């Protein structure tokens, strides 16, 4: 479908129904905002699949059911396979006008669930996979995941005198998914909610597998005041440490290409997970960011 | 207000009253989250320009449209303060619960 054919969803015309309500997520949770907005765009006729992770832990607390649509908890590595089964099962039953969506965390996507997701994309199942990325295994108490960036203090990568937090860089998940020649892939941030809504809407109208990697704040794990949750997700994009991009028809597209970046130091040092970083560590992070942007500006668009 | 309401959960008395299999009614809310809150967002409706920024960024979805303005469902607001921080005209104030 042509992108211009899709009716744009804005705060004015978005449904006022809530499909993720009364959940027990921490105050200021970016992941719950990502789930809430996605379900508002996708609508009531949506099957949601949630592997182990924050959103399944906070959404299904018997007898409190925060999901108003159909929702199910899957095994940790099998979210994409379960969604595939639901999608084809509903088709076999003759259901029309339905969507299947997965809400998985960064660990459930980049580490544990990647095999099932890769298989689902390979079969081009008609599912939407939303990875809300809070950059560690937050639900189990902040352990390092494949999407934890360099220098982050977690319980498995503590900040000591010699080693300053995680020593690996963030896995390039978006490009790994795009390398499957997926129907639609995008990165988004809860700091740019309209951009995220547009991308979910595009995924809704895409036939085949869609993957959306959304950057979601975790005030508890990141050590920030709850009220700046949205601001910090915006600053991550403005500082160039996260980017907004799309992949469709074998083309990469940068949605936001800032001329100058928001100072990385200001973004990092607001968060207690980065408080220990030295100027040298920040230089390494900046250098890695500049290399990435040089590549993206040259090859994408 | 287009959202699930609190319902009374009746504790099963007999094994036959339990749901069969690991399933339960969608959107069944047995309790509120209001007790989590330390600060309460108060919207000044004279200042509000109905830009709906708070409605879109609320992680709990407790802000809803009403009469061309917005209102808060205090049963489920956790008082994170995102709405007050994001409001472009500072129409939302966070007030400590004890002072109300």
CSV table of C-alpha atoms in Angstrom, one decimal:
chain,number,residue,atom,x,y,z
A,1,UNK,CA,0.0,0.0,0.0
A,2,UNK,CA,1.2,3.5,-0.8
A,3,UNK,CA,2.1,5.5,2.2
A,4,UNK,CA,-0.1,8.4,1.2
A,5,UNK,CA,-3.2,6.2,1.1
A,6,UNK,CA,-3.2,5.6,4.8
A,7,UNK,CA,-5.3,7.9,6.9
A,8,UNK,CA,-3.1,9.7,9.4
A,9,UNK,CA,-3.9,9.1,13.0
A,10,UNK,CA,-3.4,12.2,15.2
A,11,UNK,CA,-4.2,13.0,18.9
A,12,UNK,CA,-7.4,14.6,17.7
A,13,UNK,CA,-8.8,11.6,15.8
A,14,UNK,CA,-7.2,8.7,17.7
A,15,UNK,CA,-9.8,6.5,19.4
A,16,UNK,CA,-10.5,7.5,23.0
A,17,UNK,CA,-10.9,3.9,24.0
A,18,UNK,CA,-8.1,2.6,26.2
A,19,UNK,CA,-6.9,-1.0,25.6
A,20,UNK,CA,-4.1,-1.1,28.2
A,21,UNK,CA,-5.5,0.3,31.4
A,22,UNK,CA,-5.0,-0.2,35.1
A,23,UNK,CA,-1.7,-1.9,34.7
A,24,UNK,CA,0.9,-2.1,37.4
A,25,UNK,CA,3.9,-0.6,35.6
A,26,UNK,CA,6.1,1.8,37.5
A,27,UNK,CA,5.1,5.4,37.3
A,28,UNK,CA,6.5,7.1,34.1
A,29,UNK,CA,7.1,3.7,32.3
A,30,UNK,CA,7.9,4.3,28.6
A,31,UNK,CA,7.2,0.6,27.7
A,32,UNK,CA,3.6,0.9,28.9
A,33,UNK,CA,3.2,4.1,26.9
A,34,UNK,CA,4.5,2.2,23.8
A,35,UNK,CA,2.0,-0.6,24.3
A,36,UNK,CA,-0.9,1.8,25.1
A,37,UNK,CA,-0.4,3.9,21.9
A,38,UNK,CA,0.2,0.9,19.7
A,39,UNK,CA,-3.1,-0.7,20.8
A,40,UNK,CA,-4.9,2.5,20.4
A,41,UNK,CA,-3.8,2.6,16.7
A,42,UNK,CA,-4.3,-1.1,16.1
A,43,UNK,CA,-7.8,-1.2,17.7
A,44,UNK,CA,-9.8,-3.7,19.6
A,45,UNK,CA,-9.6,-6.6,17.0
A,46,UNK,CA,-6.0,-7.2,17.9
A,47,UNK,CA,-4.4,-10.3,19.4
A,48,UNK,CA,-1.5,-9.3,21.6
A,49,UNK,CA,1.3,-11.8,22.4
A,50,UNK,CA,3.6,-11.0,25.3
A,51,UNK,CA,6.6,-13.0,26.2
A,52,UNK,CA,8.1,-12.8,29.7
A,53,UNK,CA,9.0,-9.2,30.4
A,54,UNK,CA,7.7,-6.1,32.1
A,55,UNK,CA,4.5,-5.7,30.1
A,56,UNK,CA,3.4,-9.3,30.7
A,57,UNK,CA,4.3,-8.9,34.4
A,58,UNK,CA,2.3,-5.7,34.9
A,59,UNK,CA,-0.6,-6.5,32.6
A,60,UNK,CA,-1.7,-9.9,33.8
A,61,UNK,CA,-2.1,-9.8,37.6
A,62,UNK,CA,-4.9,-12.1,38.4
A,63,UNK,CA,-7.7,-11.1,38.6
A,64,UNK,CA,-6.6,-7.7,37.3
A,65,UNK,CA,-6.5,-7.8,33.5
A,66,UNK,CA,-5.1,-4.6,32.1
A,67,UNK,CA,-5.6,-5.7,28.5
A,68,UNK,CA,-9.0,-5.0,27.1
A,69,UNK,CA,-8.4,-6.9,23.9
A,70,UNK,CA,-7.3,-10.5,23.6
A,71,UNK,CA,-3.8,-11.0,25.1
A,72,UNK,CA,-1.7,-14.0,26.0
A,73,UNK,CA,1.6,-14.6,27.6
A,74,UNK,CA,4.0,-16.7,25.5
A,75,UNK,CA,7.2,-18.5,26.4
A,76,UNK,CA,10.2,-16.3,26.5
A,77,UNK,CA,11.8,-17.4,23.2
A,78,UNK,CA,8.5,-18.2,21.4
A,79,UNK,CA,6.6,-14.9,21.1
A,80,UNK,CA,7.0,-14.6,17.4
A,81,UNK,CA,6.1,-18.3,16.8
A,82,UNK,CA,3.0,-18.0,19.0
A,83,UNK,CA,2.0,-14.8,17.1
A,84,UNK,CA,2.5,-16.7,13.8
A,85,UNK,CA,0.2,-19.5,15.0
A,86,UNK,CA,-2.5,-17.0,16.2
A,87,UNK,CA,-2.3,-15.1,12.9
A,88,UNK,CA,-2.7,-18.2,10.6
A,89,UNK,CA,-5.1,-19.9,13.1
A,90,UNK,CA,-7.4,-16.9,13.0
A,91,UNK,CA,-7.2,-16.9,9.2
A,92,UNK,CA,-8.1,-20.6,9.1
A,93,UNK,CA,-11.2,-19.9,11.3
A,94,UNK,CA,-12.3,-17.3,8.7
A,95,UNK,CA,-11.8,-14.3,10.9
A,96,UNK,CA,-11.5,-11.0,9.0
A,97,UNK,CA,-10.1,-7.6,9.9
A,98,UNK,CA,-7.8,-8.6,12.8
A,99,UNK,CA,-4.2,-7.9,13.7
A,100,UNK,CA,-1.6,-9.9,15.6
A,101,UNK,CA,1.0,-8.0,17.6
A,102,UNK,CA,3.9,-8.9,19.8
A,103,UNK,CA,5.1,-6.7,22.6
A,104,UNK,CA,8.5,-7.9,23.7
A,105,UNK,CA,11.3,-6.2,25.6
A,106,UNK,CA,14.8,-5.8,24.3
A,107,UNK,CA,16.0,-9.0,26.0
A,108,UNK,CA,13.0,-10.9,24.6
A,109,UNK,CA,13.8,-9.7,21.1
A,110,UNK,CA,17.5,-9.2,20.7
A,111,UNK,CA,18.7,-12.1,22.8
A,112,UNK,CA,16.1,-14.7,23.7
A,113,UNK,CA,13.4,-14.3,21.0
A,114,UNK,CA,15.6,-13.6,18.0
A,115,UNK,CA,15.4,-17.1,16.6
A,116,UNK,CA,11.6,-17.3,16.5
A,117,UNK,CA,11.4,-13.7,15.2
A,118,UNK,CA,13.9,-14.5,12.4
A,119,UNK,CA,11.8,-17.5,11.5
A,120,UNK,CA,8.6,-15.5,11.4
A,121,UNK,CA,10.1,-12.9,9.1
A,122,UNK,CA,11.5,-15.6,6.9
A,123,UNK,CA,7.9,-17.1,6.5
A,124,UNK,CA,6.6,-13.5,6.1
A,125,UNK,CA,3.9,-14.0,8.6
A,126,UNK,CA,1.3,-11.3,8.9
A,127,UNK,CA,2.3,-10.0,12.3
A,128,UNK,CA,3.5,-6.8,13.9
A,129,UNK,CA,6.5,-7.2,16.3
A,130,UNK,CA,7.0,-4.3,18.6
A,131,UNK,CA,10.2,-4.3,20.6
A,132,UNK,CA,10.1,-1.8,23.5
A,133,UNK,CA,13.8,-1.2,24.2
A,134,UNK,CA,14.6,-0.1,27.8
A,135,UNK,CA,18.2,-1.2,27.3
A,136,UNK,CA,18.4,-4.0,29.9
A,137,UNK,CA,16.4,-6.9,31.5
A,138,UNK,CA,14.4,-4.5,33.7
A,139,UNK,CA,11.7,-6.9,34.9
A,140,UNK,CA,14.2,-9.2,36.6
A,141,UNK,CA,16.2,-6.4,38.2
A,142,UNK,CA,18.3,-4.6,35.6
A,143,UNK,CA,20.7,-7.2,34.0
A,144,UNK,CA,22.6,-6.4,30.8
A,145,UNK,CA,21.0,-7.4,27.5
A,146,UNK,CA,22.2,-7.4,23.9
A,147,UNK,CA,20.7,-3.9,23.5
A,148,UNK,CA,22.5,-2.3,26.6
A,149,UNK,CA,24.7,0.5,25.4
A,150,UNK,CA,28.4,1.0,26.2
A,151,UNK,CA,29.1,2.2,29.7
A,152,UNK,CA,25.7,1.3,31.3
A,153,UNK,CA,25.7,0.3,34.9
A,154,UNK,CA,23.6,-2.8,35.4
A,155,UNK,CA,23.6,-5.5,38.1
A,156,UNK,CA,25.6,-7.8,35.8
A,157,UNK,CA,27.9,-5.1,34.5
A,158,UNK,CA,28.6,-3.0,37.7
A,159,UNK,CA,30.6,0.2,37.5
A,160,UNK,CA,33.9,-0.5,39.2
A,161,UNK,CA,37.3,1.3,39.4
A,162,UNK,CA,38.7,-0.5,36.3
A,163,UNK,CA,35.7,-1.4,34.3
A,164,UNK,CA,33.1,1.3,33.9
A,165,UNK,CA,29.9,-0.6,33.2
A,166,UNK,CA,29.0,-2.6,30.0
A,167,UNK,CA,31.9,-3.0,27.7
A,168,UNK,CA,29.9,-3.9,24.6
A,169,UNK,CA,28.0,-1.7,22.2
A,170,UNK,CA,24.3,-1.8,21.4
A,171,UNK,CA,23.4,-4.6,19.0
A,172,UNK,CA,22.3,-3.3,15.7
A,173,UNK,CA,18.9,-4.8,15.9
A,174,UNK,CA,17.1,-2.7,13.3
A,175,UNK,CA,19.6,-3.6,10.6
A,176,UNK,CA,19.6,-7.2,11.6
A,177,UNK,CA,15.8,-7.2,11.0
A,178,UNK,CA,16.1,-5.2,7.8
A,179,UNK,CA,18.7,-7.8,6.5
A,180,UNK,CA,15.9,-10.3,6.3
A,181,UNK,CA,14.3,-8.1,3.6
A,182,UNK,CA,11.4,-7.7,6.0
A,183,UNK,CA,8.2,-6.0,4.6
A,184,UNK,CA,8.5,-3.1,7.0
A,185,UNK,CA,10.9,-2.2,9.8
A,186,UNK,CA,11.3,1.0,11.7
A,187,UNK,CA,12.8,2.5,14.8
A,188,UNK,CA,10.9,5.0,17.0
A,189,UNK,CA,11.0,6.6,20.3
A,190,UNK,CA,8.4,7.4,22.9
A,191,UNK,CA,9.9,10.9,23.0
A,192,UNK,CA,8.4,11.4,19.5
A,193,UNK,CA,4.9,9.9,20.0
A,194,UNK,CA,3.5,11.2,16.7
A,195,UNK,CA,6.3,9.6,14.7
A,196,UNK,CA,5.7,6.3,16.6
A,197,UNK,CA,1.9,6.4,15.9
A,198,UNK,CA,2.6,7.0,12.2
A,199,UNK,CA,4.9,4.0,12.1
A,200,UNK,CA,2.5,1.7,13.9
A,201,UNK,CA,-0.2,2.8,11.5
A,202,UNK,CA,2.1,2.0,8.6
A,203,UNK,CA,2.8,-1.4,10.0
A,204,UNK,CA,-0.9,-2.0,10.5
A,205,UNK,CA,-1.4,-1.4,6.8
A,206,UNK,CA,1.6,-3.5,5.7
A,207,UNK,CA,1.0,-7.0,4.5
A,208,UNK,CA,3.6,-9.3,5.9
A,209,UNK,CA,5.9,-9.0,8.9
A,210,UNK,CA,6.5,-5.5,10.4
A,211,UNK,CA,9.1,-4.8,13.1
A,212,UNK,CA,9.2,-1.7,15.2
A,213,UNK,CA,12.0,-1.0,17.6
A,214,UNK,CA,10.8,1.6,20.0
A,215,UNK,CA,13.1,3.3,22.5
A,216,UNK,CA,11.2,3.3,25.8
A,217,UNK,CA,12.3,5.0,29.0
A,218,UNK,CA,12.6,3.0,32.3
A,219,UNK,CA,12.8,5.5,35.2
A,220,UNK,CA,13.5,2.7,37.7
A,221,UNK,CA,16.3,1.1,35.7
A,222,UNK,CA,17.9,4.2,34.4
A,223,UNK,CA,17.7,6.2,37.6
A,224,UNK,CA,15.8,9.3,36.5
A,225,UNK,CA,12.9,11.2,38.0
A,226,UNK,CA,9.7,9.9,36.5
A,227,UNK,CA,8.5,13.2,35.1
A,228,UNK,CA,11.4,13.5,32.6
A,229,UNK,CA,10.6,10.0,31.1
A,230,UNK,CA,9.4,11.4,27.8
A,231,UNK,CA,12.0,14.2,27.6
A,232,UNK,CA,14.9,11.8,28.0
A,233,UNK,CA,13.6,9.5,25.2
A,234,UNK,CA,13.5,12.6,23.0
A,235,UNK,CA,17.0,13.6,24.1
A,236,UNK,CA,18.4,10.2,23.2
A,237,UNK,CA,17.3,10.8,19.6
A,238,UNK,CA,18.4,14.5,19.6
A,239,UNK,CA,21.8,13.5,20.9
A,240,UNK,CA,22.2,10.9,18.1
A,241,UNK,CA,22.6,7.9,20.4
A,242,UNK,CA,19.3,6.6,19.0
A,243,UNK,CA,18.0,7.3,15.5
A,244,UNK,CA,14.6,7.3,13.8
A,245,UNK,CA,14.7,5.3,10.6
A,246,UNK,CA,12.6,3.2,8.4
A,247,UNK,CA,13.2,0.2,6.0
A,248,UNK,CA,10.8,-0.6,3.2
A,249,UNK,CA,11.1,-2.0,-0.3
A,250,UNK,CA,14.8,-2.6,0.3
A,251,UNK,CA,15.4,1.1,1.1
A,252,UNK,CA,16.6,2.6,4.3
A,253,UNK,CA,15.3,6.1,5.2
A,254,UNK,CA,16.4,8.4,8.0
A,255,UNK,CA,13.4,10.2,9.4
A,256,UNK,CA,15.4,12.6,11.4
A,257,UNK,CA,18.7,13.9,10.4
A,258,UNK,CA,19.7,16.7,12.8
A,259,UNK,CA,22.4,19.2,11.8
A,260,UNK,CA,23.8,19.5,15.3
A,261,UNK,CA,23.4,17.0,18.1
A,262,UNK,CA,22.1,17.7,21.7
A,263,UNK,CA,25.2,17.3,24.0
A,264,UNK,CA,25.7,13.6,24.8
A,265,UNK,CA,27.1,14.5,28.2
A,266,UNK,CA,23.9,16.3,29.2
A,267,UNK,CA,21.8,13.3,28.2
A,268,UNK,CA,24.0,10.7,29.9
A,269,UNK,CA,24.7,12.4,33.2
A,270,UNK,CA,21.1,12.9,34.0
A,271,UNK,CA,20.8,9.2,34.5
A,272,UNK,CA,22.3,7.3,37.4
A,273,UNK,CA,23.2,4.3,35.2
A,274,UNK,CA,25.7,6.6,33.5
A,275,UNK,CA,26.8,8.7,36.4
A,276,UNK,CA,30.2,7.0,36.8
A,277,UNK,CA,31.3,7.7,33.2
A,278,UNK,CA,34.6,9.6,32.7
A,279,UNK,CA,35.2,12.1,29.9
A,280,UNK,CA,37.2,9.4,28.1
A,281,UNK,CA,34.2,7.0,28.2
A,282,UNK,CA,31.9,9.8,26.8
A,283,UNK,CA,34.5,10.4,24.1
A,284,UNK,CA,34.3,6.7,23.1
A,285,UNK,CA,30.5,6.9,23.0
A,286,UNK,CA,30.6,10.1,20.9
A,287,UNK,CA,33.1,8.6,18.5
A,288,UNK,CA,31.0,5.5,18.0
A,289,UNK,CA,27.9,7.7,17.4
A,290,UNK,CA,29.8,9.8,14.8
A,291,UNK,CA,30.9,6.7,13.0
A,292,UNK,CA,27.4,5.3,12.9
A,293,UNK,CA,26.0,8.6,11.6
A,294,UNK,CA,28.6,9.0,9.0
A,295,UNK,CA,27.6,5.5,7.7
A,296,UNK,CA,23.9,6.3,7.9
A,297,UNK,CA,24.2,9.6,6.1
A,298,UNK,CA,26.3,8.1,3.4
A,299,UNK,CA,24.3,5.0,2.7
A,300,UNK,CA,20.7,5.7,3.7
A,301,UNK,CA,18.2,8.2,2.4
B,1,UNK,CA,-14.8,8.1,29.7
B,2,UNK,CA,-14.2,5.1,27.4
B,3,UNK,CA,-12.2,2.7,29.5
B,4,UNK,CA,-12.8,-0.3,31.8
B,5,UNK,CA,-14.3,0.4,35.2
B,6,UNK,CA,-13.5,-1.2,38.6
B,7,UNK,CA,-15.6,-4.3,39.2
B,8,UNK,CA,-16.0,-6.3,42.3
B,9,UNK,CA,-14.0,-9.5,42.3
B,10,UNK,CA,-15.9,-12.3,43.9
B,11,UNK,CA,-13.5,-14.9,45.4
B,12,UNK,CA,-14.3,-18.4,44.2
B,13,UNK,CA,-15.9,-20.5,46.9
B,14,UNK,CA,-15.6,-23.8,45.1
B,15,UNK,CA,-13.1,-25.3,42.7
B,16,UNK,CA,-15.9,-25.2,40.0
B,17,UNK,CA,-16.1,-21.4,40.2
B,18,UNK,CA,-12.5,-21.0,39.0
B,19,UNK,CA,-12.0,-20.3,35.3
B,20,UNK,CA,-11.0,-23.3,33.2
B,21,UNK,CA,-7.4,-23.0,32.1
B,22,UNK,CA,-5.1,-20.1,32.5
B,23,UNK,CA,-7.5,-17.4,31.3
B,24,UNK,CA,-9.6,-14.5,32.6
B,25,UNK,CA,-12.0,-11.8,31.3
B,26,UNK,CA,-10.1,-9.1,29.4
B,27,UNK,CA,-10.3,-5.6,30.9
B,28,UNK,CA,-11.4,-6.9,34.3
B,29,UNK,CA,-10.1,-4.4,36.9
B,30,UNK,CA,-10.4,-5.4,40.5
B,31,UNK,CA,-8.5,-2.6,42.1
B,32,UNK,CA,-7.3,1.0,41.5
B,33,UNK,CA,-3.8,2.3,41.4
B,34,UNK,CA,-4.6,5.6,43.2
B,35,UNK,CA,-2.7,4.6,46.4
B,36,UNK,CA,0.6,4.8,44.5
B,37,UNK,CA,0.4,8.5,44.1
B,38,UNK,CA,2.4,11.1,46.1
B,39,UNK,CA,1.7,14.1,43.9
B,40,UNK,CA,-1.7,14.8,42.2
B,41,UNK,CA,-1.9,16.5,38.8
B,42,UNK,CA,-4.3,19.4,38.8
B,43,UNK,CA,-5.3,20.8,35.5
B,44,UNK,CA,-6.0,24.5,35.2
B,45,UNK,CA,-8.8,24.5,32.6
B,46,UNK,CA,-8.4,28.3,31.9
B,47,UNK,CA,-4.8,27.8,30.8
B,48,UNK,CA,-5.4,24.5,28.9
B,49,UNK,CA,-5.2,25.0,25.1
B,50,UNK,CA,-6.4,21.4,24.4
B,51,UNK,CA,-3.2,20.5,22.5
B,52,UNK,CA,-3.7,16.9,23.8
B,53,UNK,CA,0.1,16.5,24.5
B,54,UNK,CA,-0.6,15.2,28.0
B,55,UNK,CA,-3.3,12.8,26.6
B,56,UNK,CA,-0.8,11.3,24.2
B,57,UNK,CA,2.2,11.0,26.6
B,58,UNK,CA,0.4,9.6,29.7
B,59,UNK,CA,1.9,6.1,30.2
B,60,UNK,CA,-1.2,5.0,32.1
B,61,UNK,CA,-3.8,6.6,29.7
B,62,UNK,CA,-5.6,8.3,32.6
B,63,UNK,CA,-6.0,11.6,30.9
B,64,UNK,CA,-9.1,11.8,28.7
B,65,UNK,CA,-10.9,14.3,26.5
B,66,UNK,CA,-13.8,16.0,28.1
B,67,UNK,CA,-15.7,19.1,26.8
B,68,UNK,CA,-12.9,20.3,24.6
B,69,UNK,CA,-10.4,20.1,27.5
B,70,UNK,CA,-8.7,17.2,29.2
B,71,UNK,CA,-9.4,15.6,32.6
B,72,UNK,CA,-7.7,13.1,34.8
B,73,UNK,CA,-9.0,9.7,36.0
B,74,UNK,CA,-7.6,9.9,39.6
B,75,UNK,CA,-8.5,6.2,40.2
B,76,UNK,CA,-5.6,5.1,38.0
B,77,UNK,CA,-3.2,8.1,38.0
B,78,UNK,CA,0.1,7.1,39.5
B,79,UNK,CA,1.3,10.7,39.8
B,80,UNK,CA,4.5,10.3,37.6
B,81,UNK,CA,4.3,14.0,36.6
B,82,UNK,CA,5.0,13.4,32.9
B,83,UNK,CA,1.9,15.4,31.9
B,84,UNK,CA,2.9,18.4,34.0
B,85,UNK,CA,6.5,18.3,32.7
B,86,UNK,CA,5.4,18.0,29.0
B,87,UNK,CA,2.6,20.6,29.1
B,88,UNK,CA,3.6,23.5,26.8
B,89,UNK,CA,1.7,26.1,28.7
B,90,UNK,CA,2.3,24.8,32.3
B,91,UNK,CA,-1.4,24.3,32.9
B,92,UNK,CA,-0.9,21.2,35.0
B,93,UNK,CA,0.5,21.5,38.6
B,94,UNK,CA,1.6,18.6,40.7
B,95,UNK,CA,0.3,19.1,44.2
B,96,UNK,CA,1.2,16.9,47.2
B,97,UNK,CA,-1.7,14.6,48.2
B,98,UNK,CA,-1.5,15.5,51.9
B,99,UNK,CA,-2.0,19.2,51.2
B,100,UNK,CA,-5.3,18.6,49.4
